[in-house]
JSON list of C-alpha atoms in Angstrom, two decimals:
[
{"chain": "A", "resi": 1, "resn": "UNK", "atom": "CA", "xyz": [0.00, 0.00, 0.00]},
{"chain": "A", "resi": 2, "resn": "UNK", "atom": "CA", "xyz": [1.09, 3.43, -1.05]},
{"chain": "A", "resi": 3, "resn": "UNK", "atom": "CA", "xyz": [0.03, 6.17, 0.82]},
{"chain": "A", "resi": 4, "resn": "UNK", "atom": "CA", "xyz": [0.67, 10.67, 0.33]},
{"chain": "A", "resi": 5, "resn": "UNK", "atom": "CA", "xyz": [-1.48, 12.53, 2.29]},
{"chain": "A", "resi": 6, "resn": "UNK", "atom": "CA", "xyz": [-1.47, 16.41, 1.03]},
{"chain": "A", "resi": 7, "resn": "UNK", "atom": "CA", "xyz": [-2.10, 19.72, 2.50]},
{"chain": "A", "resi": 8, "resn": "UNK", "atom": "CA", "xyz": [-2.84, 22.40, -0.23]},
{"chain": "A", "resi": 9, "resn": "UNK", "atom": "CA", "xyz": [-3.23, 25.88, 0.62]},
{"chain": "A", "resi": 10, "resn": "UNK", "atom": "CA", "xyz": [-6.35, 26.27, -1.49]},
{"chain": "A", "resi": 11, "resn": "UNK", "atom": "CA", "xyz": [-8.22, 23.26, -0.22]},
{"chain": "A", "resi": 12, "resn": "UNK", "atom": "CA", "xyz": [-8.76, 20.52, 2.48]},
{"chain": "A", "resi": 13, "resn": "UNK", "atom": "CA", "xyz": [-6.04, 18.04, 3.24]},
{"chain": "A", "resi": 14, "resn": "UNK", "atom": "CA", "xyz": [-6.53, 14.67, 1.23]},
{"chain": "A", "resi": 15, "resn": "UNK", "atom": "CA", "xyz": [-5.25, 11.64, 1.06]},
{"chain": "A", "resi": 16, "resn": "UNK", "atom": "CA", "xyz": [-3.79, 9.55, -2.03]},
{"chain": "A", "resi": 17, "resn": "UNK", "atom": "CA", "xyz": [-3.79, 5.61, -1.03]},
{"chain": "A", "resi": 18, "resn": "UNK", "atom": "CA", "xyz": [-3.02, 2.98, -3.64]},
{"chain": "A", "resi": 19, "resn": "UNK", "atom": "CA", "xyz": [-3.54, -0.61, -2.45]},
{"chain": "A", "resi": 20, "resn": "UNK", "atom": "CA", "xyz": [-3.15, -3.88, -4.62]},
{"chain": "A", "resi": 21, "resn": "UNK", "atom": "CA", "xyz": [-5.19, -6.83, -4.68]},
{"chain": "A", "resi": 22, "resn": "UNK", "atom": "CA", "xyz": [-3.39, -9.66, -5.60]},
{"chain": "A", "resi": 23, "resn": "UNK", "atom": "CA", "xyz": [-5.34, -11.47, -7.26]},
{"chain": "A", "resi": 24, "resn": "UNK", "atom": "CA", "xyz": [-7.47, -9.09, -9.15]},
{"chain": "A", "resi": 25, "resn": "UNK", "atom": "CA", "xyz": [-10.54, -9.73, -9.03]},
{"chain": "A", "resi": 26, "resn": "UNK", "atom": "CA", "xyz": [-12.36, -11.24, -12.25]},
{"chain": "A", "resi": 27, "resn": "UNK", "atom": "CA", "xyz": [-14.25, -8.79, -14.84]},
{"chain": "A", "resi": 28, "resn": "UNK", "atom": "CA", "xyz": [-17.77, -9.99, -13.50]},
{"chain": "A", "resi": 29, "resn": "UNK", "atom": "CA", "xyz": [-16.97, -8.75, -10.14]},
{"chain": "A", "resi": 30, "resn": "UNK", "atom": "CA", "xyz": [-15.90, -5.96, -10.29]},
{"chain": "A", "resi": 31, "resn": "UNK", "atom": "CA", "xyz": [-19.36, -3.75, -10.28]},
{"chain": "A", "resi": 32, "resn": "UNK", "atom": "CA", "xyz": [-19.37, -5.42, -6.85]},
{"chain": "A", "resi": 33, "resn": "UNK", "atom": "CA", "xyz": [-16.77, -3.55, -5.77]},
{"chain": "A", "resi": 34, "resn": "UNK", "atom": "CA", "xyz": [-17.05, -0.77, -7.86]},
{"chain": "A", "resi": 35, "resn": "UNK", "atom": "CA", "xyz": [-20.22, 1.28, -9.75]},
{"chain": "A", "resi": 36, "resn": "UNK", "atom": "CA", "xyz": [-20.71, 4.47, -12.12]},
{"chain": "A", "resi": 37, "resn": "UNK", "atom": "CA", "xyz": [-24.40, 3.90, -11.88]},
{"chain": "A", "resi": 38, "resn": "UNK", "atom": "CA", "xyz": [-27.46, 5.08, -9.11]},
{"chain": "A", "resi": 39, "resn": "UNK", "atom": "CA", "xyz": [-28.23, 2.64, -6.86]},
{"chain": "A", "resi": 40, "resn": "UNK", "atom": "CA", "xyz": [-31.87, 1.41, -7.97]},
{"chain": "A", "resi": 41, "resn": "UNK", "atom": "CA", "xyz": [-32.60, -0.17, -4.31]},
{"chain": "A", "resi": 42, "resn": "UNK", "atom": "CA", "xyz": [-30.76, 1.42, -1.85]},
{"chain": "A", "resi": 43, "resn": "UNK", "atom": "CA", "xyz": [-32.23, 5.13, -1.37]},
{"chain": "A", "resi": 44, "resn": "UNK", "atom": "CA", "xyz": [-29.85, 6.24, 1.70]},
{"chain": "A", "resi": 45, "resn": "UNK", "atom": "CA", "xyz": [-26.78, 5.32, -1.06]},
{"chain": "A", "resi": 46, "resn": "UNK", "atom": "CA", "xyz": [-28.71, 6.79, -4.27]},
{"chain": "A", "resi": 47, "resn": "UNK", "atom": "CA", "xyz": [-28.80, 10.26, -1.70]},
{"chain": "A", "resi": 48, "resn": "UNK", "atom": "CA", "xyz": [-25.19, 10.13, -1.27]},
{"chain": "A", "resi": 49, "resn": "UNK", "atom": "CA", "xyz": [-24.22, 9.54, -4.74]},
{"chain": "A", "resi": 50, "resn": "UNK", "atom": "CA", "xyz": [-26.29, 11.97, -5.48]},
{"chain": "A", "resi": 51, "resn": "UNK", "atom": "CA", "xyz": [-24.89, 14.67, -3.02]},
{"chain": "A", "resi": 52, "resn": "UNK", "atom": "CA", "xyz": [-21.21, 13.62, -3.53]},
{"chain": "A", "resi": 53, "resn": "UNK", "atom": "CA", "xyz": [-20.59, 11.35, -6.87]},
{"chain": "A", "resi": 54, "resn": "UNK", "atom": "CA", "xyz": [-22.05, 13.08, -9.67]},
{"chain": "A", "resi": 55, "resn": "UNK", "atom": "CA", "xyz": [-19.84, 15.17, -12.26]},
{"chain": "A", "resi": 56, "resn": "UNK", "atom": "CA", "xyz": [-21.35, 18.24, -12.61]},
{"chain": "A", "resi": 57, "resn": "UNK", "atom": "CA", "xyz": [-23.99, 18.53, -15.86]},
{"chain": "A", "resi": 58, "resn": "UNK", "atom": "CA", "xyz": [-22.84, 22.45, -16.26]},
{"chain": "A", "resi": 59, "resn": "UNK", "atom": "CA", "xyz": [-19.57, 21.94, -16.25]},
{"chain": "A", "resi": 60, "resn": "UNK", "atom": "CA", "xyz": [-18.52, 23.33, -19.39]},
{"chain": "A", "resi": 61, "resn": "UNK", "atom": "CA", "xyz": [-20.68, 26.26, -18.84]},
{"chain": "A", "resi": 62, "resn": "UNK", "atom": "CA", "xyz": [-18.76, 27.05, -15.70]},
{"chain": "A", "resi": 63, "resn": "UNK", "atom": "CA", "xyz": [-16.21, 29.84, -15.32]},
{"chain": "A", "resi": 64, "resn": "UNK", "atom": "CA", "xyz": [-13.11, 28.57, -14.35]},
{"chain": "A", "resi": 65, "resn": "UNK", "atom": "CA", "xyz": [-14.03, 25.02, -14.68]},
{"chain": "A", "resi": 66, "resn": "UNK", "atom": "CA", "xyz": [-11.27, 22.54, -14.42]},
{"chain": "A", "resi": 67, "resn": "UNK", "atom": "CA", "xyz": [-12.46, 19.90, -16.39]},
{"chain": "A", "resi": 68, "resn": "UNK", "atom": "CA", "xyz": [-13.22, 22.08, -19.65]},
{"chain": "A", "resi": 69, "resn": "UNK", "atom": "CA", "xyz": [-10.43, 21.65, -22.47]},
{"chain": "A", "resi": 70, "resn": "UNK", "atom": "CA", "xyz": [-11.62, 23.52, -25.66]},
{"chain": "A", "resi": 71, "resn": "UNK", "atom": "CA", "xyz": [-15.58, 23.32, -24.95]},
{"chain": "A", "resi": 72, "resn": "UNK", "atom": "CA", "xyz": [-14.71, 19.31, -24.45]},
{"chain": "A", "resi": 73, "resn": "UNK", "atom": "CA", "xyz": [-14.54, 17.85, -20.32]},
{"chain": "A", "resi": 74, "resn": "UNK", "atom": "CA", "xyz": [-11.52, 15.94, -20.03]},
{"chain": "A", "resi": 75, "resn": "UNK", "atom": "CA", "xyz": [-12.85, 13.32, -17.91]},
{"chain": "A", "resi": 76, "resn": "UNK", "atom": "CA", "xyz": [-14.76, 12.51, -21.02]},
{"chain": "A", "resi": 77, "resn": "UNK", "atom": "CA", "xyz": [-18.30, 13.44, -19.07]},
{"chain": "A", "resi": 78, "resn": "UNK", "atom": "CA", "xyz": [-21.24, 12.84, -19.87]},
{"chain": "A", "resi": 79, "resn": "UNK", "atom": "CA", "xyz": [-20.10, 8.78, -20.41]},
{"chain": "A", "resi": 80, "resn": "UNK", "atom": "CA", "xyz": [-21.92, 6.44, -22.40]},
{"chain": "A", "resi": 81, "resn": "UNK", "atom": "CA", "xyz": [-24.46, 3.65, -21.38]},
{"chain": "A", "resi": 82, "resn": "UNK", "atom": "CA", "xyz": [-23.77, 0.50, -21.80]},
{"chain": "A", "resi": 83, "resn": "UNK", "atom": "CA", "xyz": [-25.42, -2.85, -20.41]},
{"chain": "A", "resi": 84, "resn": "UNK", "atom": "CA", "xyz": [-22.09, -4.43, -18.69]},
{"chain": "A", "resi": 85, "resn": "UNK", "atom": "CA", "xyz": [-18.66, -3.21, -17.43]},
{"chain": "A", "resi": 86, "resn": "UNK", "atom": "CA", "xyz": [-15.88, -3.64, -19.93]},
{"chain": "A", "resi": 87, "resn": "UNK", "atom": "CA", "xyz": [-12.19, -3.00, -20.46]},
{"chain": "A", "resi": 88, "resn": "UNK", "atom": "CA", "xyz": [-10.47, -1.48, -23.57]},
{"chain": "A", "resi": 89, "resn": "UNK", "atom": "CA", "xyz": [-7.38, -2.20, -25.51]},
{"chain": "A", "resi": 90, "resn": "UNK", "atom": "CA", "xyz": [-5.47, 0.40, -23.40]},
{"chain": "A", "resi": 91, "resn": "UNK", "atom": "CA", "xyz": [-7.13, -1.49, -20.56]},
{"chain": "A", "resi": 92, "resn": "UNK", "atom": "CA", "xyz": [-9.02, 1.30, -19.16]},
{"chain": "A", "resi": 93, "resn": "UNK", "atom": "CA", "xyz": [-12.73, 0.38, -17.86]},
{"chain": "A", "resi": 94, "resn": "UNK", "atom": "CA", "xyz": [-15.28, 1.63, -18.66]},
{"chain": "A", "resi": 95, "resn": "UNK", "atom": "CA", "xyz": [-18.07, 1.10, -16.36]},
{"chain": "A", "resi": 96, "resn": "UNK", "atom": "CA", "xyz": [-21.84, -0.47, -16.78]},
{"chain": "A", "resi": 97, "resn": "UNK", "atom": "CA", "xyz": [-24.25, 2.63, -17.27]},
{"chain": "A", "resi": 98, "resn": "UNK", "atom": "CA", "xyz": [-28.17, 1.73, -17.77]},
{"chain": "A", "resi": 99, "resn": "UNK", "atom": "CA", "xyz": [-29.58, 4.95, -18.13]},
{"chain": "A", "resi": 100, "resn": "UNK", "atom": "CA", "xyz": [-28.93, 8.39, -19.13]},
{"chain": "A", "resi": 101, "resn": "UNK", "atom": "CA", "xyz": [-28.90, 9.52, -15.02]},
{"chain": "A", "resi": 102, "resn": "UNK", "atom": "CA", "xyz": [-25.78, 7.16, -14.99]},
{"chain": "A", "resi": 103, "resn": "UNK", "atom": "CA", "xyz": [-24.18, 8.85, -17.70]},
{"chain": "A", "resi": 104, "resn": "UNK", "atom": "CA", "xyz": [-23.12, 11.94, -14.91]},
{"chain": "A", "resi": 105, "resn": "UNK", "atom": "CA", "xyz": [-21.94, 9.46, -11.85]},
{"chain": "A", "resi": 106, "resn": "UNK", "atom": "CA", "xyz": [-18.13, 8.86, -10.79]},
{"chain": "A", "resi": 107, "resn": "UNK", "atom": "CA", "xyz": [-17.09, 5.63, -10.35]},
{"chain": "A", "resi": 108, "resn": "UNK", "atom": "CA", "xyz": [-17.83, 4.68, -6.47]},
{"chain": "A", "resi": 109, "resn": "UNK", "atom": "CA", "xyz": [-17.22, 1.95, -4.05]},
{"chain": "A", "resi": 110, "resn": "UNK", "atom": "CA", "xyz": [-20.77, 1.71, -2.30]},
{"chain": "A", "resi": 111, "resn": "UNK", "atom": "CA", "xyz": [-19.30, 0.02, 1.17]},
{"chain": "A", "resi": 112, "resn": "UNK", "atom": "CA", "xyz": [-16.42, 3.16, 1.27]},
{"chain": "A", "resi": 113, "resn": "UNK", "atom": "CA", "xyz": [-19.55, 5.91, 0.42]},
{"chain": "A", "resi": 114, "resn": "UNK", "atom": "CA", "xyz": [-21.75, 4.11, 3.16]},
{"chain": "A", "resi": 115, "resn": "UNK", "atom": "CA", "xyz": [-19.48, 4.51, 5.52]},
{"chain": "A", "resi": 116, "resn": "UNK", "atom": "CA", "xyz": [-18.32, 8.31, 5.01]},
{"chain": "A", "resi": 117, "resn": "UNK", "atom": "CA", "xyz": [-20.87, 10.90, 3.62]},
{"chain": "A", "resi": 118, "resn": "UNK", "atom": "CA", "xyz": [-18.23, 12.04, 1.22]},
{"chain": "A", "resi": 119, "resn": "UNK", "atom": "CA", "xyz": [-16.48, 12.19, -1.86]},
{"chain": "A", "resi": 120, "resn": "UNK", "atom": "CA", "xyz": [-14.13, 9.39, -2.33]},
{"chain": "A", "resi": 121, "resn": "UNK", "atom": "CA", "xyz": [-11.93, 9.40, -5.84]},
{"chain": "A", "resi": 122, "resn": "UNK", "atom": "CA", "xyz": [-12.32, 5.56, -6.85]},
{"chain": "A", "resi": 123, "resn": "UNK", "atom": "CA", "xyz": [-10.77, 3.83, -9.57]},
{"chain": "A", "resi": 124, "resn": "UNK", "atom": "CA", "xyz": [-10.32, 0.44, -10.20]},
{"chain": "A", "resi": 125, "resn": "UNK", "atom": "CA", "xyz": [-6.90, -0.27, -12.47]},
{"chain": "A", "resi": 126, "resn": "UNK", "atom": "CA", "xyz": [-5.99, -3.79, -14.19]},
{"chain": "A", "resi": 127, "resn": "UNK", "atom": "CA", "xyz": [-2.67, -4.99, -15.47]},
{"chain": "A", "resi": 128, "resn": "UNK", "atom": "CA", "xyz": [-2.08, -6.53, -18.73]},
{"chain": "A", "resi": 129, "resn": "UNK", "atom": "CA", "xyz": [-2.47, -9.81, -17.13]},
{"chain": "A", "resi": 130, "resn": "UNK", "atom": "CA", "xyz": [-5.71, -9.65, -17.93]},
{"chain": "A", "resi": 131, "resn": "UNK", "atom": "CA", "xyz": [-6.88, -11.34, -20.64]},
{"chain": "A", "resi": 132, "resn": "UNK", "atom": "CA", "xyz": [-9.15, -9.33, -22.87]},
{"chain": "A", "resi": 133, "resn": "UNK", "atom": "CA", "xyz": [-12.19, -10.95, -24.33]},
{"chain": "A", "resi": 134, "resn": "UNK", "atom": "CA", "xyz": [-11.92, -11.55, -28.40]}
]
C-alpha cells in the first residue's frame, strides 16, 4: 500500500492511497466492488451519490471550470451507457451505465460511500495480465 497525504493551501487536506489486490478480481466482479451507476434499491446510497458522486452537468458552462479543455470535459463526461462493465485495448474500464442519469456518476465503491458521507476518488486499475475478451 502506497500512501501521500497532502495539505494544499487552497483546499482541504486529502489523502492519495493505492492498495493492490493480488489477485485481481475477475471482470464480472468488479461492479461489486465498484459502480458508475445510481443505486436502484438502496435510497440512503442513491442520496449520497447523489450529493457527492455526480460530475457536474454544467460543467462546461462554468467559469473557471477545471475539467473544460476547448468546450470538451476531459474526464470525457457525460459517459456512455452501456449494459455491462468492460475494459479497452489500453485497458481502461469503462463502467456499466443503464440509463442516461448514470451517464453523470463517478465511479464509487458503495461500502467506502456508506461509511463516510463524502467524496471518495475511486478507480479500479488492471494490469495486462488480464486477458481481454476476443
Amino acid at each position: 500500500m502506497i500512501t501521500v497525504i497532502e495539505f494544499p493551501k487552497c483546499a482541504f487536506p486529502h489523502a492519495h492511497i493505492i492498495i493492490k489486490v493480488v489477485p485481481e478480481p475477475p471482470l464480472e466482479l468488479l461492479d461489486t466492488i465498484t459502480r458508475a451507476e445510481f443505486p436502484r434499491n438502496d435510497p440512503a446510497l442513491r442520496q449520497k451519490v447523489e450529493k457527492n458522486m455526480l460530475h457536474g452537468r454544467d460543467h462546461l458552462t462554468q467559469p473557471g471550470s477545471r475539467c473544460n479543455r476547448d468546450g470538451w470535459c476531459i474526464y470525457g463526461f457525460p459517459q456512455r451507457t452501456q449494459p455491462s462493465t468492460t475494459i479497452d485495448e489500453h485497458m481502461r474500464i469503462h463502467w456499466r451505465r443503464h440509463e442516461e442519469e448514470d451517464m453523470w456518476a463517478v465511479p464509487y465503491c458503495p461500502a467506502l460511500l456508506s461509511l463516510a458521507d463524502c467524496h471518495f476518488h475511486f478507480d479500479v486499475v488492471y494490469t495486462a495480465s488480464v486477458q481481454l475478451p476476443l
